[in-house]
Coordinates of C-alpha atoms and ligand atoms in Angstrom, one line a residue:
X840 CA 107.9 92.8 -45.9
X841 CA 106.5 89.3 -46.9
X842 CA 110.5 88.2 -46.9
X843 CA 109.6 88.0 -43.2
X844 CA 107.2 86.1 -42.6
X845 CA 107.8 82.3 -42.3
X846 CA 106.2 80.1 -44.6
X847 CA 107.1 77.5 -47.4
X848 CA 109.4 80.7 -49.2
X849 CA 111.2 81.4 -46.7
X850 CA 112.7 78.7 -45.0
X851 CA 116.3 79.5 -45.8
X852 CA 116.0 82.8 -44.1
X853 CA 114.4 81.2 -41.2
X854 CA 117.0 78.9 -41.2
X855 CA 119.8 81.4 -41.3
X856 CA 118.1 84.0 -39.2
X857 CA 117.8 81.3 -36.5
X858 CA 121.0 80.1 -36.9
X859 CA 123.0 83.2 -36.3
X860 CA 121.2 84.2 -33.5
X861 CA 121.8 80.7 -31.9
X862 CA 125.6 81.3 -32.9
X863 CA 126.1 84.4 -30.6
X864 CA 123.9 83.2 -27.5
X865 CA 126.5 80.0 -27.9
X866 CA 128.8 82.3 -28.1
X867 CA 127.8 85.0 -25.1
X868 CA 127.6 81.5 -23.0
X869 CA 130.8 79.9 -23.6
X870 CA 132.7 83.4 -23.4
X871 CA 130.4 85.2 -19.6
X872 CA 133.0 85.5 -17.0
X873 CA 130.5 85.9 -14.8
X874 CA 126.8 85.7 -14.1
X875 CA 125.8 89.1 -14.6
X876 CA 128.3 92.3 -15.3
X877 CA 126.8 94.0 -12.7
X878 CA 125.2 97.1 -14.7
X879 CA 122.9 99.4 -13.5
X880 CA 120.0 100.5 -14.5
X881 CA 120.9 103.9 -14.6
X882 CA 123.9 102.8 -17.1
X883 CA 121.7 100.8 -19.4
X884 CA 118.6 102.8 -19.5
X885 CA 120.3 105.8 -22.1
X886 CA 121.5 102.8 -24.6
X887 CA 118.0 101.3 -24.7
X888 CA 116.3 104.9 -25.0
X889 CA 118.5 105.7 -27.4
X890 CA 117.1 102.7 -30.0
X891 CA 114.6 104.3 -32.0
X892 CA 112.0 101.9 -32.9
X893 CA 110.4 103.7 -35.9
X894 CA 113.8 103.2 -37.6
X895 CA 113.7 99.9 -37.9
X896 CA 117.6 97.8 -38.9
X897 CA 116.0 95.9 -42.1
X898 CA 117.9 92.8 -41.2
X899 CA 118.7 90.2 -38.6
X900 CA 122.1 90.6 -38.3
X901 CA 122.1 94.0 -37.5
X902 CA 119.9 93.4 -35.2
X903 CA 121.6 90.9 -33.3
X904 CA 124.4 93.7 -33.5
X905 CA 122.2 96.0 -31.6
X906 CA 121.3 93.3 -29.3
X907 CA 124.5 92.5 -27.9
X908 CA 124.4 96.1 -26.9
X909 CA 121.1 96.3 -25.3
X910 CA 120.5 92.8 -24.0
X911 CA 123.2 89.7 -24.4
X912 CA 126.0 91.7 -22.6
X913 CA 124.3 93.0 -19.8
X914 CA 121.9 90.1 -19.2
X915 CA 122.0 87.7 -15.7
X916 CA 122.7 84.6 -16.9
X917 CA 121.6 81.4 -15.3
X918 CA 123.7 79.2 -16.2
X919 CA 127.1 80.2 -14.6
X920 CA 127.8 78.1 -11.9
X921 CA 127.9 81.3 -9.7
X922 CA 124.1 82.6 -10.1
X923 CA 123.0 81.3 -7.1
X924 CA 119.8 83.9 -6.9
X925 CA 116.1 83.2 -7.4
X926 CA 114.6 80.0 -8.0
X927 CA 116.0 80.2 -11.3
X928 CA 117.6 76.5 -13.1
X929 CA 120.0 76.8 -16.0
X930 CA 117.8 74.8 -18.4
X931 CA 118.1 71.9 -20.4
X932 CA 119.2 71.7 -24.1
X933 CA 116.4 69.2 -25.1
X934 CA 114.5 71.7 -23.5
X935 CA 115.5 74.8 -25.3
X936 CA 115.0 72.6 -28.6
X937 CA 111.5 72.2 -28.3
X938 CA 110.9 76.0 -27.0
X939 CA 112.5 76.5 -30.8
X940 CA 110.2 74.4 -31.9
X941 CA 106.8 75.2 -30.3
X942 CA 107.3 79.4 -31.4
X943 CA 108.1 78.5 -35.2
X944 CA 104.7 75.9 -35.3
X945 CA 103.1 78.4 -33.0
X946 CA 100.5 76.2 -31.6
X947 CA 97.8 78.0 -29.3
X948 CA 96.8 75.3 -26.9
X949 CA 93.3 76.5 -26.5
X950 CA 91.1 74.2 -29.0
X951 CA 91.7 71.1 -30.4
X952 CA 91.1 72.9 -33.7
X953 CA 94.7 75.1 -33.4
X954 CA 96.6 72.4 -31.9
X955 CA 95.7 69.0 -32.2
X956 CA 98.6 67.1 -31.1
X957 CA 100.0 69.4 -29.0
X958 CA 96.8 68.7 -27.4
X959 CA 97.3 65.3 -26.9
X960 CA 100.8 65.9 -26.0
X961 CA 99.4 68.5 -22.8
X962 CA 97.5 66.2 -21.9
X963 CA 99.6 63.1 -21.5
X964 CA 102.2 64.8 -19.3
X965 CA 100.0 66.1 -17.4
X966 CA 98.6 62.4 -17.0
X967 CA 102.4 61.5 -16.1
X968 CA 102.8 64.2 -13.9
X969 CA 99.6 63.0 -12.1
X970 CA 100.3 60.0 -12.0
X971 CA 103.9 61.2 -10.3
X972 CA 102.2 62.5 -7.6
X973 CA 99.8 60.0 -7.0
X974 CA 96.4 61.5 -8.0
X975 CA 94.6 58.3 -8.8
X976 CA 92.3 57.5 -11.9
X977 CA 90.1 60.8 -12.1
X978 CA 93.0 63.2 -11.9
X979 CA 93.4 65.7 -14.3
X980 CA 95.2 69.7 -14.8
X981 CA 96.0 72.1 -17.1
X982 CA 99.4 73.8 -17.9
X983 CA 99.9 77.2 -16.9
X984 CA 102.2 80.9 -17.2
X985 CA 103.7 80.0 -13.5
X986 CA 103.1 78.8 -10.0
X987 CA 101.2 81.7 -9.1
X988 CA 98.4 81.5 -11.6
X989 CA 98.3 77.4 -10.8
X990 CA 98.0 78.7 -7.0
X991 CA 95.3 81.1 -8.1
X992 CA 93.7 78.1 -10.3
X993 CA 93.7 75.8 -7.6
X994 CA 92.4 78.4 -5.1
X995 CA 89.5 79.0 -7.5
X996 CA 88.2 75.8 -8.0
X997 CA 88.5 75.4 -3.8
X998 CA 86.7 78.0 -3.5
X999 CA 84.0 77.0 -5.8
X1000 CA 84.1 73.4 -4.3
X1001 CA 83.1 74.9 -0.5
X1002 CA 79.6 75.6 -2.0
X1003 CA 79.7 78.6 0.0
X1004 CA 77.9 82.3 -1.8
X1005 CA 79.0 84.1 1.1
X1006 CA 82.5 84.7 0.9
X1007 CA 83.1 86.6 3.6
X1008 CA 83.3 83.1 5.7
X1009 CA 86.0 81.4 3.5
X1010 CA 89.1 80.7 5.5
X1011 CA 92.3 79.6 3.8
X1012 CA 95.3 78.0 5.8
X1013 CA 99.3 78.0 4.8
X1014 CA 102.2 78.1 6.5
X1015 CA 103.7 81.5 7.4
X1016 CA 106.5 80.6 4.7
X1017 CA 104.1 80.2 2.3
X1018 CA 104.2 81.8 -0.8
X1019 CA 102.8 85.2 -1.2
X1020 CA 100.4 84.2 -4.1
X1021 CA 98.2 82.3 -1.6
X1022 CA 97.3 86.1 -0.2
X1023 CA 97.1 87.3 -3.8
X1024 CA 94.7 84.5 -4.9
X1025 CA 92.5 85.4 -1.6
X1026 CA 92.4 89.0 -3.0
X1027 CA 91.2 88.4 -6.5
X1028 CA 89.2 86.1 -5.0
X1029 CA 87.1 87.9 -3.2
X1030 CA 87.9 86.5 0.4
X1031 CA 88.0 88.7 2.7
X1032 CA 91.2 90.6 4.0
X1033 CA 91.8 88.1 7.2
X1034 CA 90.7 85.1 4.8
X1035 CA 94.5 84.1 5.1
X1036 CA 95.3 82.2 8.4
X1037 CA 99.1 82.2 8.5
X1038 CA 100.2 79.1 10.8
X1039 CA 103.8 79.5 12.3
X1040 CA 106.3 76.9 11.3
X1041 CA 108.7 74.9 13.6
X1042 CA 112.3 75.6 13.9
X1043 CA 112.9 73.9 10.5
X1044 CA 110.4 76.2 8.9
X1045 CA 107.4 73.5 8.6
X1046 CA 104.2 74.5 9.2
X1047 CA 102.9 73.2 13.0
X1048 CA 100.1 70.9 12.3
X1049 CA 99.2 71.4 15.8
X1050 CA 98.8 75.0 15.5
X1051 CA 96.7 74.4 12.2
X1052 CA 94.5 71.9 14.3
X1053 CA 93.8 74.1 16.3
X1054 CA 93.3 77.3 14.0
X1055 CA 90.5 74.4 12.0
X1056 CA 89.1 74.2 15.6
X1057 CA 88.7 77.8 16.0
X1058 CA 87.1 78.0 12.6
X1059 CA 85.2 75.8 13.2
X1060 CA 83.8 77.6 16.4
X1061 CA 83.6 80.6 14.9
X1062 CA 80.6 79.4 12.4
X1063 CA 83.6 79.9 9.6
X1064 CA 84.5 77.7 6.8
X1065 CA 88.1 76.3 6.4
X1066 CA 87.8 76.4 2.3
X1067 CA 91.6 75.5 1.5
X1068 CA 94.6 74.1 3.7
X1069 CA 97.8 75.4 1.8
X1070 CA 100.6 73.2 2.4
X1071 CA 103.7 74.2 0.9
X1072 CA 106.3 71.6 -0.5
X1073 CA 109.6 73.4 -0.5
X1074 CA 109.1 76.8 0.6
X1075 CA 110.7 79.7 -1.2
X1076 CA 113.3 80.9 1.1
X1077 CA 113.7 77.6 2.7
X1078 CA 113.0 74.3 0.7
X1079 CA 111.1 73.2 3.9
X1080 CA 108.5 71.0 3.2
X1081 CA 105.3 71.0 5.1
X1082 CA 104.4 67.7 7.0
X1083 CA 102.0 66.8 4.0
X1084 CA 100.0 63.0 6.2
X1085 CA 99.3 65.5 9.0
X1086 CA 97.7 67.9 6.6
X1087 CA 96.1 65.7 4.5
X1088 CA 94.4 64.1 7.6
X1089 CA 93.7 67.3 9.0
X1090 CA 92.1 68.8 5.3
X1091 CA 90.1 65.8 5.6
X1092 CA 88.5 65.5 9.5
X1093 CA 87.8 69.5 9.0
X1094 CA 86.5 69.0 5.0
X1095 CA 88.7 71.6 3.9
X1096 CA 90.7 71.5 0.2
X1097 CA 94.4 70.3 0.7
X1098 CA 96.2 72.3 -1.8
X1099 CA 99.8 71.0 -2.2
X1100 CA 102.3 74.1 -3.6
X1101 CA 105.3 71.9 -5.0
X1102 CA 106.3 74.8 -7.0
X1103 CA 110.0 74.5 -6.0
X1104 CA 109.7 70.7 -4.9
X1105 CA 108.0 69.0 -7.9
X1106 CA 111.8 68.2 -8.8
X1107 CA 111.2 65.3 -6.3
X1108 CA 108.8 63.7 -8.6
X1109 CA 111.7 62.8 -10.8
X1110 CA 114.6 61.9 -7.8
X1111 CA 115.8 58.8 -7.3
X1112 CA 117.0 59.6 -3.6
X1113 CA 114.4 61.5 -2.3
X1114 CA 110.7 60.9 -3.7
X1115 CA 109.9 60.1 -0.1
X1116 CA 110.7 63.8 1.0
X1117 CA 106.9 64.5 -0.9
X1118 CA 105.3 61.2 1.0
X1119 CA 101.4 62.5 1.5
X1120 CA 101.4 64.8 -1.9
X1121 CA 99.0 62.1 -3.0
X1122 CA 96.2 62.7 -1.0
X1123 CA 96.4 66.3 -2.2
X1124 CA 93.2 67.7 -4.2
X1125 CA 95.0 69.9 -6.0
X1126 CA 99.1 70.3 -6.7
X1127 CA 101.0 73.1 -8.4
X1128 CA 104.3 72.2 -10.2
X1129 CA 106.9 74.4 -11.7
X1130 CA 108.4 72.6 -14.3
X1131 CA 110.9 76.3 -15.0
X1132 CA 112.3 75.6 -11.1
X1133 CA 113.2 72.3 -10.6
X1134 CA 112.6 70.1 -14.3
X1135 CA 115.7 72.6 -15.5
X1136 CA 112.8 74.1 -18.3
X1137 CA 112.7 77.6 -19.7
X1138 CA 110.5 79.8 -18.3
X1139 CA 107.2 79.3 -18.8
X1140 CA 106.3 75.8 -17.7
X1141 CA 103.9 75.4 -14.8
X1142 CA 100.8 72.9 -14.3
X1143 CA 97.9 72.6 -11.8
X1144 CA 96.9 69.2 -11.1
X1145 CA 93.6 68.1 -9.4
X1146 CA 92.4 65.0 -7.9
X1147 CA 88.9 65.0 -9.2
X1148 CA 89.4 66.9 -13.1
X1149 CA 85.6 67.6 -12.8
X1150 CA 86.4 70.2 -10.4
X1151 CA 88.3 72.4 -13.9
X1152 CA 84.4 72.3 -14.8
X1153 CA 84.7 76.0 -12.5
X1154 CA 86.7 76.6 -15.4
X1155 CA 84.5 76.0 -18.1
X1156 CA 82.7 78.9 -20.3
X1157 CA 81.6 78.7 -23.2
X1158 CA 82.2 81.1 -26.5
X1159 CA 80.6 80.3 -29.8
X1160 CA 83.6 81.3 -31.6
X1161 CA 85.9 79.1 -30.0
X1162 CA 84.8 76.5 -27.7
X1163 CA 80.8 76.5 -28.1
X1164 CA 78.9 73.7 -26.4
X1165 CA 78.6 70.9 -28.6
X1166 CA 81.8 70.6 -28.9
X1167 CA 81.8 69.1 -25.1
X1168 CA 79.0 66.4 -26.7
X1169 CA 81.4 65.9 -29.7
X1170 CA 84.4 64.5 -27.0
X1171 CA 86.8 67.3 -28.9
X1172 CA 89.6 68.2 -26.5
X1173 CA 89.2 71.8 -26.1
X1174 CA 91.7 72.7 -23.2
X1175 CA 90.3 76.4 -22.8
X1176 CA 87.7 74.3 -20.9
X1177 CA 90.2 73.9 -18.0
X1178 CA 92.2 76.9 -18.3
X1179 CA 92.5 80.1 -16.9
X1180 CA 93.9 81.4 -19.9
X1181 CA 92.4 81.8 -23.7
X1182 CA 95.4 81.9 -25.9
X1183 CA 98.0 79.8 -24.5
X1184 CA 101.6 78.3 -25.2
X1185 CA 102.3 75.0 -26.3
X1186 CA 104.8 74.8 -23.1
X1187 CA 104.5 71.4 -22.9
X1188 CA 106.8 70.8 -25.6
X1189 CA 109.6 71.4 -24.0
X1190 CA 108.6 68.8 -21.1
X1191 CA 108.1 66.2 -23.5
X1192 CA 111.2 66.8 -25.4
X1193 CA 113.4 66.8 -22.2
X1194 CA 111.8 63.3 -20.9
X1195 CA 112.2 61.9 -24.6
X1196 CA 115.5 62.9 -24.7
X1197 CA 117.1 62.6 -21.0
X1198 CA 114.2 60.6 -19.5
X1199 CA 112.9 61.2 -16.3
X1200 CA 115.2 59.9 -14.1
X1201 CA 118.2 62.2 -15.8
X1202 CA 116.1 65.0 -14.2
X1203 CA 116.1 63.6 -10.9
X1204 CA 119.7 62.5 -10.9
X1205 CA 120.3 66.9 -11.9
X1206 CA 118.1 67.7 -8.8
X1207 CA 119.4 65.4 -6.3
X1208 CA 122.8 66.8 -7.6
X1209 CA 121.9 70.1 -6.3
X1210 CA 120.2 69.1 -3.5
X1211 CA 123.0 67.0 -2.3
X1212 CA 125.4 70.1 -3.4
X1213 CA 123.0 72.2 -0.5
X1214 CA 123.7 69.5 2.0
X1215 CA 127.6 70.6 1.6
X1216 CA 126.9 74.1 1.5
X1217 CA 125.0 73.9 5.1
X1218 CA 128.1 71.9 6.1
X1219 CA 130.6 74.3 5.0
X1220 CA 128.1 77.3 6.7
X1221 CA 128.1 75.2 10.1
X1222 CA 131.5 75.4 10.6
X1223 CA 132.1 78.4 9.5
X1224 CA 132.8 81.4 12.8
X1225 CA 131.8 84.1 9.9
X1226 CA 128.5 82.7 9.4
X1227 CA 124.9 81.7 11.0
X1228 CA 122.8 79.2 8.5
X1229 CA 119.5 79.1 9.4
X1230 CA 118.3 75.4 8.7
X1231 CA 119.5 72.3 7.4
X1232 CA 118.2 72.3 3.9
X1233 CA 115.6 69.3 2.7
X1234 CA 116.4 71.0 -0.3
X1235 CA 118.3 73.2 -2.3
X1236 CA 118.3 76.7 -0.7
X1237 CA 120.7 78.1 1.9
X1238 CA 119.6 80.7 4.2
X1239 CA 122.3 82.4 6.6
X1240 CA 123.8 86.0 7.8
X1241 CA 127.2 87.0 7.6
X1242 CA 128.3 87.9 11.7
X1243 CA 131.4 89.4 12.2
X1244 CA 133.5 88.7 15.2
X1245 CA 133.9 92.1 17.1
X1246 CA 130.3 92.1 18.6
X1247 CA 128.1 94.8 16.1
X1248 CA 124.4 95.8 16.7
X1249 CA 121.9 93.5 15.0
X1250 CA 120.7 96.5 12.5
X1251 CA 124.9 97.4 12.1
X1252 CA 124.9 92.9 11.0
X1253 CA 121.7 93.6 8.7
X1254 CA 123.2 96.1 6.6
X1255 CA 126.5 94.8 7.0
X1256 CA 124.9 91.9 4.6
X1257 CA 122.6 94.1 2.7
X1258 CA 125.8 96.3 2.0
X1259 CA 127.3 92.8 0.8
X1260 CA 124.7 91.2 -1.4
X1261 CA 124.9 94.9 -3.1
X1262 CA 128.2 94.9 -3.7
X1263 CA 128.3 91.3 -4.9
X1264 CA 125.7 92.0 -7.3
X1265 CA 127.6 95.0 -8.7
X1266 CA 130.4 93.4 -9.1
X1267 CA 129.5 90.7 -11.4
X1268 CA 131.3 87.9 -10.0
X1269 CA 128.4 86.4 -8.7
X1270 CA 124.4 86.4 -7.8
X1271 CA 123.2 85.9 -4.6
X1272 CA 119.6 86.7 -3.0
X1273 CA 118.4 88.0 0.6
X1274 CA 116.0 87.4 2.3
X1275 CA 114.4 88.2 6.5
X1276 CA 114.0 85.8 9.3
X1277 CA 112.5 87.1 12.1
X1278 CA 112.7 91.1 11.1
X1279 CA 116.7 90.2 10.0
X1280 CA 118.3 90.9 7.1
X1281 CA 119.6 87.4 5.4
X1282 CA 121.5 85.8 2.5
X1283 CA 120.5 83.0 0.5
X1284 CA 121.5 81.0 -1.8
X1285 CA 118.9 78.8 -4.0
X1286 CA 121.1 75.9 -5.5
X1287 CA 119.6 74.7 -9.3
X1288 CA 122.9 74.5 -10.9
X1289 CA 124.9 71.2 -11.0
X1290 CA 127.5 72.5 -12.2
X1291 CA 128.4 74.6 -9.0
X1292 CA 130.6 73.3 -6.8
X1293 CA 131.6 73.6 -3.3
X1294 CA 134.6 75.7 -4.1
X1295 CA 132.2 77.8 -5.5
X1296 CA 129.8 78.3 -2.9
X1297 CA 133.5 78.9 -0.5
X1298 CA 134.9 81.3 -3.1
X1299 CA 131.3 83.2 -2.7
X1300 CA 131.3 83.5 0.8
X1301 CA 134.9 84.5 0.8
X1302 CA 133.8 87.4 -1.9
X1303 CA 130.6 88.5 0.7
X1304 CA 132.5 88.7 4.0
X1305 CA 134.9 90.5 2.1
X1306 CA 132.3 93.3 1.4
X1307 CA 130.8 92.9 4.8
X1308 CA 133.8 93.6 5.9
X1309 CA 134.7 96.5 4.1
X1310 CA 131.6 98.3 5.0
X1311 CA 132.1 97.8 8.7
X1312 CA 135.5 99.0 8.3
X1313 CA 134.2 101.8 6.9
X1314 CA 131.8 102.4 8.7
X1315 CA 134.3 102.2 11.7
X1316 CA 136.4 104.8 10.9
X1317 CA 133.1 107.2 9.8
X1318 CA 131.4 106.7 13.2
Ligands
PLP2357 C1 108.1 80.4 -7.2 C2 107.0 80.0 -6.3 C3 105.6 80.3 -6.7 C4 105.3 81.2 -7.8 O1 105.6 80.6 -9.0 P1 105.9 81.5 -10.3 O2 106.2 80.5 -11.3 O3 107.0 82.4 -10.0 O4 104.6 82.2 -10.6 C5 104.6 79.8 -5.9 N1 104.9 79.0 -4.8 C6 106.2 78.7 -4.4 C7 106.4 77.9 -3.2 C8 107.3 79.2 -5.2 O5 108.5 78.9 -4.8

């Protein structure tokens, strides 16, 4: 069994081992005809039981075999030009190299003493990425699994900034189209159940400052404490971005946190065309970014950024084993000191390899690409009779609802579109999400791939008012 692990011996089986399975994702990439082949679980759950993992293949090969079967053929793949689902990018091949990389060296980024450059490496992009944003001299962060455990990070260390033991009193603030891991971070928390004040947005789905000037004021009254302002740059569903001087100004007359989610709009940091679109991030005391949205990086790659790095001090404790207290006297760069996490990837990696390779600017130039590929889409929606888009699109997500001519019942149009996002999905030909607005059932599309066209997205709709209306058809002559 020692043939398999990888050390000096065995670096021509790594080699090969690596190599072949490179070969057939190559492979399953250049031959997909579509983004997914529309599988069910029901269909793949009896191949997958049927592995027996006490009888074990022996070699790579045969396992890659077996893994065409029960993985590579059935798997959604990001890349095709017709996944336009979840906030997911095709990624990057500098990228993917240093992903390689970072599992065969297997750094842990916790201490200094199981990293050490990769270390250094976290630490300067997260230094970039401040400095992206705006952050000024003190600014500091810590890379993370995802934009919900940056959220809950960022939440933490607000939380621990209001000085406040009674937590019953903490009130956080974010936009109605805010991301649900603001309500989960309140949770584990420990806020209360009402700790999340959700302020409506205007018609372009930003939150209304005046409404969250107001809420502050009520707060206020109330003997409460506003603990965190959640603004929201690019929203999930939407891309909106949340008027971030208004907030800031806001956070600051009412001493509240201003938490800036960029999650989805971090890609701005790199843009040439539209860096002003995040005008106000700066004055932020804490910023999550999702590299694995909009930087094109494999998933994981997240950071939480904060103005002040003292404040990742809440995330200090100390463990003999691993991180005891000298070592803060000795200056050794212990990241567990900032982190939420103990054992953690060297994600980083694949940042740095992508801005070595492409530079930043080649991610921005991907971004605005898809982002001015939404700008079509919304025109093409607009003046299409079939369809209702929702909002103009700062980003790169369309929202809108297939309505058919013949006047239907609004529950009829919601399933009509349910019924076709279904049948989309089970036919393989391409990936679309859904989505509500205002108790409706919509579609969306969330734009990461430059290599989608417009012809794409008009082939798409074509395929999903096709299945709309088939169902109504049907649904016609059943009635
Ligand atoms: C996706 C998203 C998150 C959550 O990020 P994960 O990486 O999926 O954990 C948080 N906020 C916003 C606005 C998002 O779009």
């Amino acid at each position: 069994m020692r043939s398999h692990l990888l050390n000096d011996t065995t670096a021509e089986s790594y080699r090969r081992s690596v190599t072949e399975g490179v070969e057939r994702v190559a492979r399953k990439l250049a031959t997909t005809r579509g983004p997914f082949t529309g599988v069910t679980p029901a269909e793949l759950a009896p191949v997958i039981d049927a592995v027996d993992l006490d009888r074990p293949l022996g070699d790579a090969s045969a396992a890659l075999d077996e893994l065409e079967d029960v993985y590579l053929r059935d798997a959604v793949y990001f890349h095709h030009p017709r996944y336009l689902g979840h906030l997911n990018c095709p990624v990057v091949i500098p990228a993917v190299l240093g992903e390689a990389v970072l599992s065969a060296v297997n750094s842990s980024l916790d201490t200094w003493d199981q990293s050490a450059g990769g270390t250094l490496i976290e630490r300067k992009l997260i230094a970039w990425t401040a400095a992206r944003i705006g952050l000024g001299p003190l600014a500091d962060g810590v890379f993370t699994s995802g934009g919900t455990q940056s959220n809950l990070q960022a939440l933490l260390l607000a939380r621990e900034e209001s000085g406040t033991a009674d937590l019953s009193k903490l009130r956080i603030f974010s936009s109605e189209c805010s991301h649900f891991s603001v309500q989960k971070s309140a949770t584990l928390l420990g806020l209360g159940r009402d700790a999340v004040i959700s302020i409506p947005v205007d018609r372009n789905k930003r939150m209304q400052s005046v409404v969250l000037a107001a809420e502050l004021e009520t707060c206020r009254a109330e003997g409460l404490i506003p603990m965190a302002i959640v603004a929201t740059a690019g929203t999930t569903d939407f891309g909106s971005i949340d008027p971030l001087p208004e907030i800031a100004a806001l956070a600051e007359e009412y001493g509240a946190w201003m938490h800036v989610d960029a999650a989805y709009g971090c890609g701005l940091l790199a843009s040439l065309k539209r860096r002003h679109l995040l005008d106000g991030i700066e004055r932020a005391d804490s910023v999550t970014v999702d590299y694995h949205k909009s930087f094109f990086q494999p998933v994981s790659s997240s950071a939480v950024l904060v103005r002040d790095g003292s404040a990742l001090r809440h995330a200090t404790y100390h463990a003999d084993y691993l991180n005891p207290r000298r070592t803060v006297a000795e200056q050794i760069p212990n990241q567990v000191d900032k982190s939420l996490q103990t054992t953690r990837r060297f994600d980083a990696l694949k940042l740095w390899m992508t801005l070595r390779v492409m530079g930043a600017d080649g991610i921005g130039e991907l971004f605005d690409e898809v982002c001015d590929l939404a700008a079509a889409g919304y025109e093409l929606l607009a003046a299409d009779p079939r369809y209702d888009v929702v909002v103009e699109p700062q980003l790169s997500t369309l929202v809108y609802r297939y309505v058919p001519e013949a006047v239907t019942s609004p529950a009829e149009i919601d399933r009509a579109n349910l019924y076709a996002r279904k049948a989309l999905f089970a036919s393989g030909e391409a990936v679309v999400a859904g989505t509500k607005v205002d108790g409706r059932q919509y579609l969306k599309f969330t734009l990461l791939n430059p290599e989608t066209t417009v012809s794409d997205i008009a082939a798409v709709l074509d395929l999903i008012a096709g299945h709309a209306e088939q169902y109504l058809g049907e649904n016609l002559v059943h009635a």
